[in-house]
Tab-separated table of C-alpha atoms in Angstrom:
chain	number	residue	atom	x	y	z
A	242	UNK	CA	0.414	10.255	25.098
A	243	UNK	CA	-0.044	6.603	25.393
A	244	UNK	CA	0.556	4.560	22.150
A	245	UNK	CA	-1.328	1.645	21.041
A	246	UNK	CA	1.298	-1.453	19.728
A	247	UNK	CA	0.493	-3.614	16.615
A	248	UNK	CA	-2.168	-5.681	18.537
A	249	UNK	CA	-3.780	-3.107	20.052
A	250	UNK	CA	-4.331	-1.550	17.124
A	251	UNK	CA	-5.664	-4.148	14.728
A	252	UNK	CA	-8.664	-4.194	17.244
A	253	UNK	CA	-9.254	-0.593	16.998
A	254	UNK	CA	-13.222	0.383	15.380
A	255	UNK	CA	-10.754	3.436	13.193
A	256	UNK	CA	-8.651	0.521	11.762
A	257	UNK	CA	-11.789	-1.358	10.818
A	258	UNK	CA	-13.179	0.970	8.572
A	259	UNK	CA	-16.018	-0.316	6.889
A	260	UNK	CA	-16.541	2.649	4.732
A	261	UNK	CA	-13.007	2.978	3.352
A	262	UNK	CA	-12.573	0.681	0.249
A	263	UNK	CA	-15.483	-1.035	1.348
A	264	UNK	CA	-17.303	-0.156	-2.456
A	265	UNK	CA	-14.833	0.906	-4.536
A	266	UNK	CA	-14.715	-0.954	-7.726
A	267	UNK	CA	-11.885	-0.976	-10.762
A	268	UNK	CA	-13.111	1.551	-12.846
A	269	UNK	CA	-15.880	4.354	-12.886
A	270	UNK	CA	-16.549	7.107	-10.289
A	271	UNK	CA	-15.792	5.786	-7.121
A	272	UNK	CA	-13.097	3.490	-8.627
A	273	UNK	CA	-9.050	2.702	-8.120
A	274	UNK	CA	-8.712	3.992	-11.384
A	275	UNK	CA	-9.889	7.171	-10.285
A	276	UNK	CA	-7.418	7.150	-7.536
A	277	UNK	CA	-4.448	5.697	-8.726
A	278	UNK	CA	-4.747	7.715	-12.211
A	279	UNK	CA	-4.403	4.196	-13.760
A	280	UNK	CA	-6.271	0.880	-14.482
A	281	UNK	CA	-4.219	-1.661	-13.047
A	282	UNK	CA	-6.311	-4.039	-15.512
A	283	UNK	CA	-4.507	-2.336	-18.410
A	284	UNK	CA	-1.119	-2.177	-16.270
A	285	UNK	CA	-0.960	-6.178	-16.331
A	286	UNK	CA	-2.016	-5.868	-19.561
A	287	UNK	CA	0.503	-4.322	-20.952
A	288	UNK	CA	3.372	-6.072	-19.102
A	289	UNK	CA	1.825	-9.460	-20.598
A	290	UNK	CA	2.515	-8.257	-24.031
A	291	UNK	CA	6.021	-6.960	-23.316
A	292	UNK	CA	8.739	-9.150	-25.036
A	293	UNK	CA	10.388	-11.574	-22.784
A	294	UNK	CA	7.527	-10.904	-20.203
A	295	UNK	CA	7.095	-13.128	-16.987
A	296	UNK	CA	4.956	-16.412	-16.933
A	297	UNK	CA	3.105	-14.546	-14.371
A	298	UNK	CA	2.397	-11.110	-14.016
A	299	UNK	CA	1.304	-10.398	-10.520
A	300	UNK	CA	-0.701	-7.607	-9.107
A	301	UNK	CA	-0.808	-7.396	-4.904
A	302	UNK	CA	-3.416	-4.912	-3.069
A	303	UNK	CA	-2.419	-3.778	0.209
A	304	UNK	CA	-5.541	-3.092	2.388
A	305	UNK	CA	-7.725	-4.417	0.270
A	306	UNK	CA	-11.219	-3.208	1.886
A	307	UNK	CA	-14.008	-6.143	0.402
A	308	UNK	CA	-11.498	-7.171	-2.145
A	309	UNK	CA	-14.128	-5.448	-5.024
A	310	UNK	CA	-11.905	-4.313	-7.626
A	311	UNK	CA	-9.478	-7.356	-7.129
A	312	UNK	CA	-12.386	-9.691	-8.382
A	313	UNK	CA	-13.748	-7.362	-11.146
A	314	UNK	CA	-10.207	-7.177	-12.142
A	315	UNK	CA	-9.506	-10.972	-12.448
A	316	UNK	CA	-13.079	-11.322	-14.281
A	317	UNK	CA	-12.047	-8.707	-16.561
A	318	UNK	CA	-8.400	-11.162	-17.354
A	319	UNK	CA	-10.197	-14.143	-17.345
A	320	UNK	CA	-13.031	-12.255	-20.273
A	321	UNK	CA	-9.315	-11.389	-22.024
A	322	UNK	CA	-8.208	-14.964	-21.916
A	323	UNK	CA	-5.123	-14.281	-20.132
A	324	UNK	CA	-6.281	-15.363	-16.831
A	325	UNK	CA	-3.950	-18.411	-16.385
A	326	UNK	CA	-0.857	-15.537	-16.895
A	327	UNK	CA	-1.854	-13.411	-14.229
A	328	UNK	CA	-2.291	-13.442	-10.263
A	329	UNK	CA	-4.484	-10.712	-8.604
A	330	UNK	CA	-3.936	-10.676	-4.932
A	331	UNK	CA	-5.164	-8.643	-1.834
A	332	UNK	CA	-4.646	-8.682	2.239
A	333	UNK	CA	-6.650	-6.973	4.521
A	334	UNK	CA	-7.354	-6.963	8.278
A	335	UNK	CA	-11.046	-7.535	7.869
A	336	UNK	CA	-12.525	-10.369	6.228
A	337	UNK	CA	-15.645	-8.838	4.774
A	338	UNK	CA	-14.495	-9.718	1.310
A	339	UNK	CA	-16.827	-10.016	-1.469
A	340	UNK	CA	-18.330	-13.194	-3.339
A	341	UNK	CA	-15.622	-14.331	-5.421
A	342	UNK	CA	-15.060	-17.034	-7.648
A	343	UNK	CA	-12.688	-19.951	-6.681
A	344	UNK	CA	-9.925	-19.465	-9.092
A	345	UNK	CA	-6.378	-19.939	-8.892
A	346	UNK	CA	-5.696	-15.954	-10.640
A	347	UNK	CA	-7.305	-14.539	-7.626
A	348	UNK	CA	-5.999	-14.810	-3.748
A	349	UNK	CA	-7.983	-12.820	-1.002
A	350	UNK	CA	-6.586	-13.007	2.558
A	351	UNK	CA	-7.758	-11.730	5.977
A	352	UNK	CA	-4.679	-11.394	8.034
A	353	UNK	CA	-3.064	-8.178	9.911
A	354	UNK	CA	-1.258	-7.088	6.753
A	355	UNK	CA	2.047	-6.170	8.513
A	356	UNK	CA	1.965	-9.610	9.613
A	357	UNK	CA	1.647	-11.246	6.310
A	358	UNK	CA	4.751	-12.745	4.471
A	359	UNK	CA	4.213	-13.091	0.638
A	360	UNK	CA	5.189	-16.212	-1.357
A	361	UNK	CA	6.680	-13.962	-4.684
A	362	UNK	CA	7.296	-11.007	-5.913
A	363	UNK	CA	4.936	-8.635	-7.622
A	364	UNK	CA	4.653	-6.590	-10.746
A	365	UNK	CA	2.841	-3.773	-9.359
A	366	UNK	CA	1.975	-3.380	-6.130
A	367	UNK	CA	-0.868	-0.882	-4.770
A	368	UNK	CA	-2.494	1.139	-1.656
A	369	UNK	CA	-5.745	2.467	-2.103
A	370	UNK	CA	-6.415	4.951	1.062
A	371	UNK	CA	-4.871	1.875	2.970
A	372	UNK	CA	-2.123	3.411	4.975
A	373	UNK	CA	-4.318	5.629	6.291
A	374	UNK	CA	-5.136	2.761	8.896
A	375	UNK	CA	-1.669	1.167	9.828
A	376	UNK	CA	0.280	1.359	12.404
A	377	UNK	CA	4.153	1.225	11.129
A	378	UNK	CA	3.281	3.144	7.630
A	379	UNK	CA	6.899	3.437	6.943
A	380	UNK	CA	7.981	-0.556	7.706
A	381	UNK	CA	5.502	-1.228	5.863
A	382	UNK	CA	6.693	1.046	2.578
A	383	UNK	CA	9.934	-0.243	3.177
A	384	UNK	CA	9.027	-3.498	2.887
A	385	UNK	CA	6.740	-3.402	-0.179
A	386	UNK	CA	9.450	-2.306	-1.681
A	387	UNK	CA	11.576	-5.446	-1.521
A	388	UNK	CA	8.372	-7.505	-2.634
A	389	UNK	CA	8.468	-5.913	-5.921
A	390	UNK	CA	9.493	-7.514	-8.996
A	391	UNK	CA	12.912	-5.523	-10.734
A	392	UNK	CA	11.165	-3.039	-12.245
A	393	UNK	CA	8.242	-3.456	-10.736
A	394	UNK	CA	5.660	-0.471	-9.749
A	395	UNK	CA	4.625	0.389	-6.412
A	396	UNK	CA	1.713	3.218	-5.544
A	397	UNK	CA	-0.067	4.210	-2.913
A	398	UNK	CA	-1.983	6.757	-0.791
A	399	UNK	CA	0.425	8.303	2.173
A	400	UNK	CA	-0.639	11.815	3.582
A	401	UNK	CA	2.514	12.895	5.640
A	402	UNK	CA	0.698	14.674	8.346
A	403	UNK	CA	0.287	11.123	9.654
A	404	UNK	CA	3.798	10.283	10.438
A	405	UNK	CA	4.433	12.115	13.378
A	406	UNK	CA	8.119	12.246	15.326
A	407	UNK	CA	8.344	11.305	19.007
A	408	UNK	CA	7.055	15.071	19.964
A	409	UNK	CA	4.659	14.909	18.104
A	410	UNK	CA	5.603	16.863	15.527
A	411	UNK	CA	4.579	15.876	11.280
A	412	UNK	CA	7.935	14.136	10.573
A	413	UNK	CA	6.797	16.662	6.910
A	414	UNK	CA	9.186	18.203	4.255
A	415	UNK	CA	12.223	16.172	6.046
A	416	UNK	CA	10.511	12.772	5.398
A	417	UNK	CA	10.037	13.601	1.816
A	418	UNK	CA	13.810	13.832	1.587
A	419	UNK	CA	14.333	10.906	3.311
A	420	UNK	CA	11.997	8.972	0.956
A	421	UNK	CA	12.615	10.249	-2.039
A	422	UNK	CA	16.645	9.806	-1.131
A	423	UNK	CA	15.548	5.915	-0.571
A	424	UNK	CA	14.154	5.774	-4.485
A	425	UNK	CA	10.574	6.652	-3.630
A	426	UNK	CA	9.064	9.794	-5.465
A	427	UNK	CA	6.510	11.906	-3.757
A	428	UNK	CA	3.576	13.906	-4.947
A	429	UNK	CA	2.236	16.169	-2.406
A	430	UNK	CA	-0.646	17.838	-3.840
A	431	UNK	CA	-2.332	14.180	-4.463
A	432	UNK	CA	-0.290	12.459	-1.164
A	433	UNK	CA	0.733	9.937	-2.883
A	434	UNK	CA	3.826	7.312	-3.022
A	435	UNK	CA	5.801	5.761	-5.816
A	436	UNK	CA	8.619	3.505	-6.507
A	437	UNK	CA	9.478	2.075	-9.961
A	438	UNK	CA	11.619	-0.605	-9.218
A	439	UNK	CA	12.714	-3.301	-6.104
A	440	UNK	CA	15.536	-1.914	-3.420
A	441	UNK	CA	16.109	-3.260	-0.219
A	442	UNK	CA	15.255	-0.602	2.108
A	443	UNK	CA	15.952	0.948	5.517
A	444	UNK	CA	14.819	4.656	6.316
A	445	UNK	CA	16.085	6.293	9.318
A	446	UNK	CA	13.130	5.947	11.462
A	447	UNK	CA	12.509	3.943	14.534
A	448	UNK	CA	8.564	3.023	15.451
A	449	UNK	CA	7.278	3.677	18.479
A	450	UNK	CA	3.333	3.184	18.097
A	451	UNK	CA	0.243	4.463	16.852
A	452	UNK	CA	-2.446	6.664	18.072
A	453	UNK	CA	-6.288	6.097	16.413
A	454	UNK	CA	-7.812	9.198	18.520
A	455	UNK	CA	-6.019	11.581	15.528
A	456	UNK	CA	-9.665	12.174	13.661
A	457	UNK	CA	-10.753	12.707	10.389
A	458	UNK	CA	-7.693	13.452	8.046
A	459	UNK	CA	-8.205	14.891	4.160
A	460	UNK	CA	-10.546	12.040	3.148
A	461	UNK	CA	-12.899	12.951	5.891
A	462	UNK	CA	-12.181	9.489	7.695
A	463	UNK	CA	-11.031	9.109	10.801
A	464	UNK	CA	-7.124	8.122	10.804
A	465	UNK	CA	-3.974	6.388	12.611
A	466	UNK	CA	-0.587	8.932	13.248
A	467	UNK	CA	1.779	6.849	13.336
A	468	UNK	CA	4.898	8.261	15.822
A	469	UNK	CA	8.501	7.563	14.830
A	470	UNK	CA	12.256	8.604	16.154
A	471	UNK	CA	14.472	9.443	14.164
A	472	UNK	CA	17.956	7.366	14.202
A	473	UNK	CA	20.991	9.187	13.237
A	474	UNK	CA	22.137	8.641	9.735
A	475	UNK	CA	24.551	6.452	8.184
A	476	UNK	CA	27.368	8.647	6.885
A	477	UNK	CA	28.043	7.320	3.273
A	478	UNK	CA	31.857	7.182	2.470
A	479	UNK	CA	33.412	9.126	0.262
């Protein structure tokens, strides 16, 4: 089947969601809390009061959607008087942010976010139903990785039926073992995707492009596949 490229893709109505992430708030029902299984509010918190803890502890939200629970999240700081220790952050393809205040703790950017290049590294770095929509899910993982801070956190949503191989087979239980042999753990019942600390990262996958005709996946969205080959692995000496 024809595949759509990077450009091709970032003009696709699928990849524009405005329903995913569009609402979703911090905390509450339909909130990242809920999703992650963590605030991220009392993540940063923490870190701040860890001995020896960075000048800045930096949260970065990958597929933002309107940028909701990044602004709650700084208000929240800000209310806890720690706002000129933290940076909340978010990059998303669309820029239907919400109104936010003009602070320096708070970046929101509209930009294709595998084109975007940070300017640090982050303490914890999340997803929320945002991989769903991109094209190169597993560049993009690998990537992340190296933007984390050493022992830095990194989560997000990544259903494995989406990564197809170049037949068009799910890529399934053998790209588990390829991620989880790069440092990433994997939960399958909740399709989510952790790391705990920074690596530099290259998993044995080539992309070849993206197909946004796949239809609704288990969020009842419609979805990207994303079609890789798979490159022959590097034998590790003895």
């Amino acid at each position: 089947m024809p595949l759509l490229d990077d450009d091709a893709l970032a003009g696709s109505a699928v990849v524009a969601n405005s329903a995913m992430n569009r609402e979703r708030g911090l905390d509450g029902v339909n909130s990242y809390e809920r999703e992650l299984g963590f605030n991220p509010v009392e993540v940063i918190a923490a870190l701040l009061r860890v001995t020896g803890a960075p000048d800045t502890v930096a949260w970065l939200d990958l597929c933002c959607g309107s940028g909701r629970a990044l602004v709650e999240a700084a208000g929240q700081l800000a209310e806890q008087g720690v706002a000129d220790r933290v940076l909340c952050e978010g990059v998303d393809l669309v820029d239907a942010f919400v109104a936010a205040p003009d602070v320096p703790w708070l970046r929101l950017t509209a930009v294709p976010v595998l084109d975007w290049t940070p300017r640090r590294r982050y303490d914890l770095i999340t997803s929320v139903h945002g991989l769903h929509y991109v094209g190169d899910k597993l560049g993009l993982l690998a990537r992340a990785a190296g933007w984390l801070t050493d022992g830095g956190r990194l989560v997000a949503d990544l259903d494995l039926a989406a990564v197809r191989l170049a037949d068009g087979a799910p890529a399934g239980r053998r790209l588990a073992t390829d991620l989880r042999d790069a440092g990433f753990s994997y939960d399958g019942r909740r399709r989510r995707i952790g790391r705990d600390d920074r690596g530099d990262i290259e998993l044995p996958y080539e992309y070849l492009g993206a197909d946004d005709r796949a239809g609704p996946n288990y969020t009842g969205q419609d979805a990207v596949h994303s079609y890789y080959r798979q490159r022959t692995r590097k034998t590790k000496p003895a």
